[in-house]
Amino acid sequence: IHMREKMGNRILGCDDCQLVCPKNKKIIKQLKPLEKIQDIIDIKEILIHAKTGLKKHMSSIAEFVGYNYARPQKIITMAVIAAGNSNDSSYLPLLADTMQYPNSTIRAYSAWAVGKLGGDEAKNLLLTALGRERDLNVQEEIQLALLNTEECCS
């Protein structure tokens, strides 16, 4: 959990590392001066298209990180963590969707992210998810997230 918080809103780990990597030199030169990795890899777009497998976005992501690293589940997981660290409650409806994702790790991280954002809406989403969740690890993550919403809202 502490690692998730330290990641901040970075989807690809250290974005600075991506910018200075010699493998990315060609693609970096093609970028417009103000364009950054965050402009190419949008957290909301990833979460919106998580259900479709992100085919539209994977080629541009792979340009930066390579095709072996650019796997939909990994990218969705990183976007969920970034959303949780954003302090932006507009991510809650998208995270509600990822809390129903087939992959249990994504569901668990989504619960953490919802709890991190906090508030009454987050608490309601977590309670709903807890009622349907069957995976014990995800249930535990939801319960921890619920504790977080109670601490932040007390």
PDB file of C-alpha atoms in Angstrom:
ATOM      1  CA  ILE A   1       0.000   0.000   0.000  1.00  0.00           C
ATOM      2  CA  HIS A   2       2.820   2.418   0.818  1.00  0.00           C
ATOM      3  CA  MET A   3       4.355   1.821  -2.619  1.00  0.00           C
ATOM      4  CA  ARG A   4       1.071   2.770  -4.259  1.00  0.00           C
ATOM      5  CA  GLU A   5       1.040   6.132  -2.519  1.00  0.00           C
ATOM      6  CA  LYS A   6       4.649   6.847  -3.497  1.00  0.00           C
ATOM      7  CA  MET A   7       3.820   6.259  -7.166  1.00  0.00           C
ATOM      8  CA  GLY A   8       1.746   9.427  -7.209  1.00  0.00           C
ATOM      9  CA  ASN A   9      -0.051   9.919 -10.503  1.00  0.00           C
ATOM     10  CA  ARG A  10       2.586   8.237 -12.653  1.00  0.00           C
ATOM     11  CA  ILE A  11       1.291   5.459 -14.848  1.00  0.00           C
ATOM     12  CA  LEU A  12       4.600   4.246 -16.216  1.00  0.00           C
ATOM     13  CA  GLY A  13       6.655   4.397 -13.062  1.00  0.00           C
ATOM     14  CA  CYS A  14       9.106   7.244 -13.354  1.00  0.00           C
ATOM     15  CA  ASP A  15       7.982   9.296 -16.333  1.00  0.00           C
ATOM     16  CA  ASP A  16      11.299  11.147 -16.213  1.00  0.00           C
ATOM     17  CA  CYS A  17      13.038   7.815 -16.817  1.00  0.00           C
ATOM     18  CA  GLN A  18      10.877   7.281 -19.890  1.00  0.00           C
ATOM     19  CA  LEU A  19      11.818  10.715 -21.210  1.00  0.00           C
ATOM     20  CA  VAL A  20      15.585  10.211 -20.875  1.00  0.00           C
ATOM     21  CA  CYS A  21      15.741   6.554 -21.946  1.00  0.00           C
ATOM     22  CA  PRO A  22      17.850   6.213 -25.120  1.00  0.00           C
ATOM     23  CA  LYS A  23      15.326   3.710 -26.507  1.00  0.00           C
ATOM     24  CA  ASN A  24      12.718   6.479 -26.499  1.00  0.00           C
ATOM     25  CA  LYS A  25      14.917   9.065 -28.220  1.00  0.00           C
ATOM     26  CA  LYS A  26      13.171   8.737 -31.594  1.00  0.00           C
ATOM     27  CA  ILE A  27       9.635   9.006 -30.221  1.00  0.00           C
ATOM     28  CA  ILE A  28      10.571  11.901 -27.911  1.00  0.00           C
ATOM     29  CA  LYS A  29      11.823  13.881 -30.921  1.00  0.00           C
ATOM     30  CA  GLN A  30       8.434  13.371 -32.585  1.00  0.00           C
ATOM     31  CA  LEU A  31       6.549  14.864 -29.643  1.00  0.00           C
ATOM     32  CA  LYS A  32       5.322  18.418 -29.796  1.00  0.00           C
ATOM     33  CA  PRO A  33       7.285  20.653 -27.407  1.00  0.00           C
ATOM     34  CA  LEU A  34       4.621  20.789 -24.685  1.00  0.00           C
ATOM     35  CA  GLU A  35       3.456  17.214 -25.075  1.00  0.00           C
ATOM     36  CA  LYS A  36       4.330  14.935 -22.197  1.00  0.00           C
ATOM     37  CA  ILE A  37       3.798  11.285 -21.469  1.00  0.00           C
ATOM     38  CA  GLN A  38       0.748  12.240 -19.396  1.00  0.00           C
ATOM     39  CA  ASP A  39      -0.750  13.879 -22.480  1.00  0.00           C
ATOM     40  CA  ILE A  40      -0.363  10.661 -24.462  1.00  0.00           C
ATOM     41  CA  ILE A  41      -1.374   8.294 -21.686  1.00  0.00           C
ATOM     42  CA  ASP A  42      -4.493   9.756 -20.102  1.00  0.00           C
ATOM     43  CA  ILE A  43      -5.668   8.125 -16.854  1.00  0.00           C
ATOM     44  CA  LYS A  44      -9.363   8.737 -17.533  1.00  0.00           C
ATOM     45  CA  GLU A  45      -9.121   7.377 -21.069  1.00  0.00           C
ATOM     46  CA  ILE A  46      -7.458   4.216 -19.804  1.00  0.00           C
ATOM     47  CA  LEU A  47     -10.122   3.694 -17.137  1.00  0.00           C
ATOM     48  CA  ILE A  48     -12.954   4.470 -19.561  1.00  0.00           C
ATOM     49  CA  HIS A  49     -11.656   1.903 -22.055  1.00  0.00           C
ATOM     50  CA  ALA A  50     -10.534  -0.710 -19.517  1.00  0.00           C
ATOM     51  CA  LYS A  51     -13.428  -3.003 -20.465  1.00  0.00           C
ATOM     52  CA  THR A  52     -12.440  -3.054 -24.133  1.00  0.00           C
ATOM     53  CA  GLY A  53      -8.847  -4.086 -23.475  1.00  0.00           C
ATOM     54  CA  LEU A  54      -7.318  -0.739 -24.431  1.00  0.00           C
ATOM     55  CA  LYS A  55      -6.380  -1.830 -27.950  1.00  0.00           C
ATOM     56  CA  LYS A  56      -6.654   1.771 -29.147  1.00  0.00           C
ATOM     57  CA  HIS A  57      -4.144   2.983 -26.554  1.00  0.00           C
ATOM     58  CA  MET A  58      -1.667   0.124 -26.345  1.00  0.00           C
ATOM     59  CA  SER A  59       0.377   0.962 -29.430  1.00  0.00           C
ATOM     60  CA  SER A  60       1.120   4.515 -28.257  1.00  0.00           C
ATOM     61  CA  ILE A  61       1.955   3.240 -24.768  1.00  0.00           C
ATOM     62  CA  ALA A  62       4.171   0.508 -26.223  1.00  0.00           C
ATOM     63  CA  GLU A  63       6.097   3.168 -28.154  1.00  0.00           C
ATOM     64  CA  PHE A  64       7.400   4.375 -24.782  1.00  0.00           C
ATOM     65  CA  VAL A  65       7.717   1.254 -22.714  1.00  0.00           C
ATOM     66  CA  GLY A  66       8.014  -1.584 -25.183  1.00  0.00           C
ATOM     67  CA  TYR A  67       5.454  -4.176 -26.124  1.00  0.00           C
ATOM     68  CA  ASN A  68       6.382  -6.562 -23.312  1.00  0.00           C
ATOM     69  CA  TYR A  69       5.654  -3.948 -20.642  1.00  0.00           C
ATOM     70  CA  ALA A  70       2.568  -2.510 -22.319  1.00  0.00           C
ATOM     71  CA  ARG A  71       0.071  -5.106 -21.157  1.00  0.00           C
ATOM     72  CA  PRO A  72      -3.522  -3.987 -20.595  1.00  0.00           C
ATOM     73  CA  GLN A  73      -3.809  -5.343 -17.050  1.00  0.00           C
ATOM     74  CA  LYS A  74      -0.554  -3.689 -15.997  1.00  0.00           C
ATOM     75  CA  ILE A  75      -1.524  -0.356 -17.544  1.00  0.00           C
ATOM     76  CA  ILE A  76      -5.026  -0.490 -16.005  1.00  0.00           C
ATOM     77  CA  THR A  77      -3.507  -1.296 -12.606  1.00  0.00           C
ATOM     78  CA  MET A  78      -1.144   1.666 -12.871  1.00  0.00           C
ATOM     79  CA  ALA A  79      -3.994   3.967 -13.970  1.00  0.00           C
ATOM     80  CA  VAL A  80      -6.094   2.831 -10.994  1.00  0.00           C
ATOM     81  CA  ILE A  81      -3.227   3.641  -8.612  1.00  0.00           C
ATOM     82  CA  ALA A  82      -2.700   7.041 -10.249  1.00  0.00           C
ATOM     83  CA  ALA A  83      -6.429   7.795  -9.941  1.00  0.00           C
ATOM     84  CA  GLY A  84      -6.345   6.882  -6.261  1.00  0.00           C
ATOM     85  CA  ASN A  85      -3.453   9.241  -5.671  1.00  0.00           C
ATOM     86  CA  SER A  86      -5.088  12.090  -7.588  1.00  0.00           C
ATOM     87  CA  ASN A  87      -7.383  13.491  -4.860  1.00  0.00           C
ATOM     88  CA  ASP A  88      -9.914  13.850  -7.694  1.00  0.00           C
ATOM     89  CA  SER A  89     -13.317  12.375  -6.852  1.00  0.00           C
ATOM     90  CA  SER A  90     -14.369  12.545 -10.516  1.00  0.00           C
ATOM     91  CA  TYR A  91     -12.535   9.213 -10.859  1.00  0.00           C
ATOM     92  CA  LEU A  92     -14.997   7.447  -8.526  1.00  0.00           C
ATOM     93  CA  PRO A  93     -17.487   6.334 -11.236  1.00  0.00           C
ATOM     94  CA  LEU A  94     -14.630   4.935 -13.321  1.00  0.00           C
ATOM     95  CA  LEU A  95     -13.165   3.150 -10.317  1.00  0.00           C
ATOM     96  CA  ALA A  96     -16.622   1.737  -9.569  1.00  0.00           C
ATOM     97  CA  ASP A  97     -16.372   0.057 -12.978  1.00  0.00           C
ATOM     98  CA  THR A  98     -12.861  -1.268 -12.381  1.00  0.00           C
ATOM     99  CA  MET A  99     -14.019  -2.717  -9.043  1.00  0.00           C
ATOM    100  CA  GLN A 100     -15.996  -5.136 -11.244  1.00  0.00           C
ATOM    101  CA  TYR A 101     -13.071  -5.985 -13.542  1.00  0.00           C
ATOM    102  CA  PRO A 102     -12.404  -9.726 -14.028  1.00  0.00           C
ATOM    103  CA  ASN A 103      -8.848  -9.472 -12.627  1.00  0.00           C
ATOM    104  CA  SER A 104      -8.838  -9.602  -8.815  1.00  0.00           C
ATOM    105  CA  THR A 105      -5.699  -7.469  -8.490  1.00  0.00           C
ATOM    106  CA  ILE A 106      -7.357  -4.665 -10.423  1.00  0.00           C
ATOM    107  CA  ARG A 107     -10.464  -4.987  -8.240  1.00  0.00           C
ATOM    108  CA  ALA A 108      -8.345  -4.860  -5.072  1.00  0.00           C
ATOM    109  CA  TYR A 109      -6.349  -1.835  -6.227  1.00  0.00           C
ATOM    110  CA  SER A 110      -9.576  -0.153  -7.320  1.00  0.00           C
ATOM    111  CA  ALA A 111     -10.981  -0.601  -3.818  1.00  0.00           C
ATOM    112  CA  TRP A 112      -7.805   0.919  -2.375  1.00  0.00           C
ATOM    113  CA  ALA A 113      -8.089   3.859  -4.805  1.00  0.00           C
ATOM    114  CA  VAL A 114     -11.741   4.472  -3.930  1.00  0.00           C
ATOM    115  CA  GLY A 115     -10.891   4.402  -0.227  1.00  0.00           C
ATOM    116  CA  LYS A 116      -7.991   6.779  -0.784  1.00  0.00           C
ATOM    117  CA  LEU A 117     -10.287   9.274  -2.504  1.00  0.00           C
ATOM    118  CA  GLY A 118     -12.721   8.925   0.394  1.00  0.00           C
ATOM    119  CA  GLY A 119     -16.070  10.544   1.048  1.00  0.00           C
ATOM    120  CA  ASP A 120     -19.633   9.291   1.255  1.00  0.00           C
ATOM    121  CA  GLU A 121     -19.792   8.269  -2.407  1.00  0.00           C
ATOM    122  CA  ALA A 122     -16.611   6.222  -1.970  1.00  0.00           C
ATOM    123  CA  LYS A 123     -17.987   4.545   1.136  1.00  0.00           C
ATOM    124  CA  ASN A 124     -21.203   3.592  -0.700  1.00  0.00           C
ATOM    125  CA  LEU A 125     -19.241   2.186  -3.645  1.00  0.00           C
ATOM    126  CA  LEU A 126     -17.107   0.103  -1.301  1.00  0.00           C
ATOM    127  CA  LEU A 127     -20.104  -1.252   0.614  1.00  0.00           C
ATOM    128  CA  THR A 128     -21.766  -2.251  -2.665  1.00  0.00           C
ATOM    129  CA  ALA A 129     -18.565  -3.931  -3.856  1.00  0.00           C
ATOM    130  CA  LEU A 130     -18.147  -5.768  -0.561  1.00  0.00           C
ATOM    131  CA  GLY A 131     -21.636  -7.227  -0.947  1.00  0.00           C
ATOM    132  CA  ARG A 132     -20.830  -8.815  -4.313  1.00  0.00           C
ATOM    133  CA  GLU A 133     -17.115  -9.626  -3.944  1.00  0.00           C
ATOM    134  CA  ARG A 134     -16.169 -13.299  -3.494  1.00  0.00           C
ATOM    135  CA  ASP A 135     -12.366 -13.077  -3.554  1.00  0.00           C
ATOM    136  CA  LEU A 136     -11.008 -12.978   0.019  1.00  0.00           C
ATOM    137  CA  ASN A 137      -8.032 -10.761  -0.846  1.00  0.00           C
ATOM    138  CA  VAL A 138     -10.271  -8.224  -2.544  1.00  0.00           C
ATOM    139  CA  GLN A 139     -12.705  -8.343   0.384  1.00  0.00           C
ATOM    140  CA  GLU A 140      -9.814  -7.567   2.729  1.00  0.00           C
ATOM    141  CA  GLU A 141      -8.728  -4.643   0.557  1.00  0.00           C
ATOM    142  CA  ILE A 142     -12.298  -3.314   0.531  1.00  0.00           C
ATOM    143  CA  GLN A 143     -12.493  -3.533   4.316  1.00  0.00           C
ATOM    144  CA  LEU A 144      -9.200  -1.637   4.662  1.00  0.00           C
ATOM    145  CA  ALA A 145     -10.490   0.978   2.223  1.00  0.00           C
ATOM    146  CA  LEU A 146     -13.689   1.330   4.249  1.00  0.00           C
ATOM    147  CA  LEU A 147     -11.596   2.018   7.342  1.00  0.00           C
ATOM    148  CA  ASN A 148      -9.791   4.716   5.385  1.00  0.00           C
ATOM    149  CA  THR A 149     -13.072   6.384   4.399  1.00  0.00           C
ATOM    150  CA  GLU A 150     -14.179   6.404   8.038  1.00  0.00           C
ATOM    151  CA  GLU A 151     -10.870   7.952   9.166  1.00  0.00           C
ATOM    152  CA  CYS A 152     -10.950  10.692   6.540  1.00  0.00           C
ATOM    153  CA  CYS A 153     -14.607  11.528   7.045  1.00  0.00           C
ATOM    154  CA  SER A 154     -14.811  11.473  10.862  1.00  0.00           C
TER     155      SER A 154
END
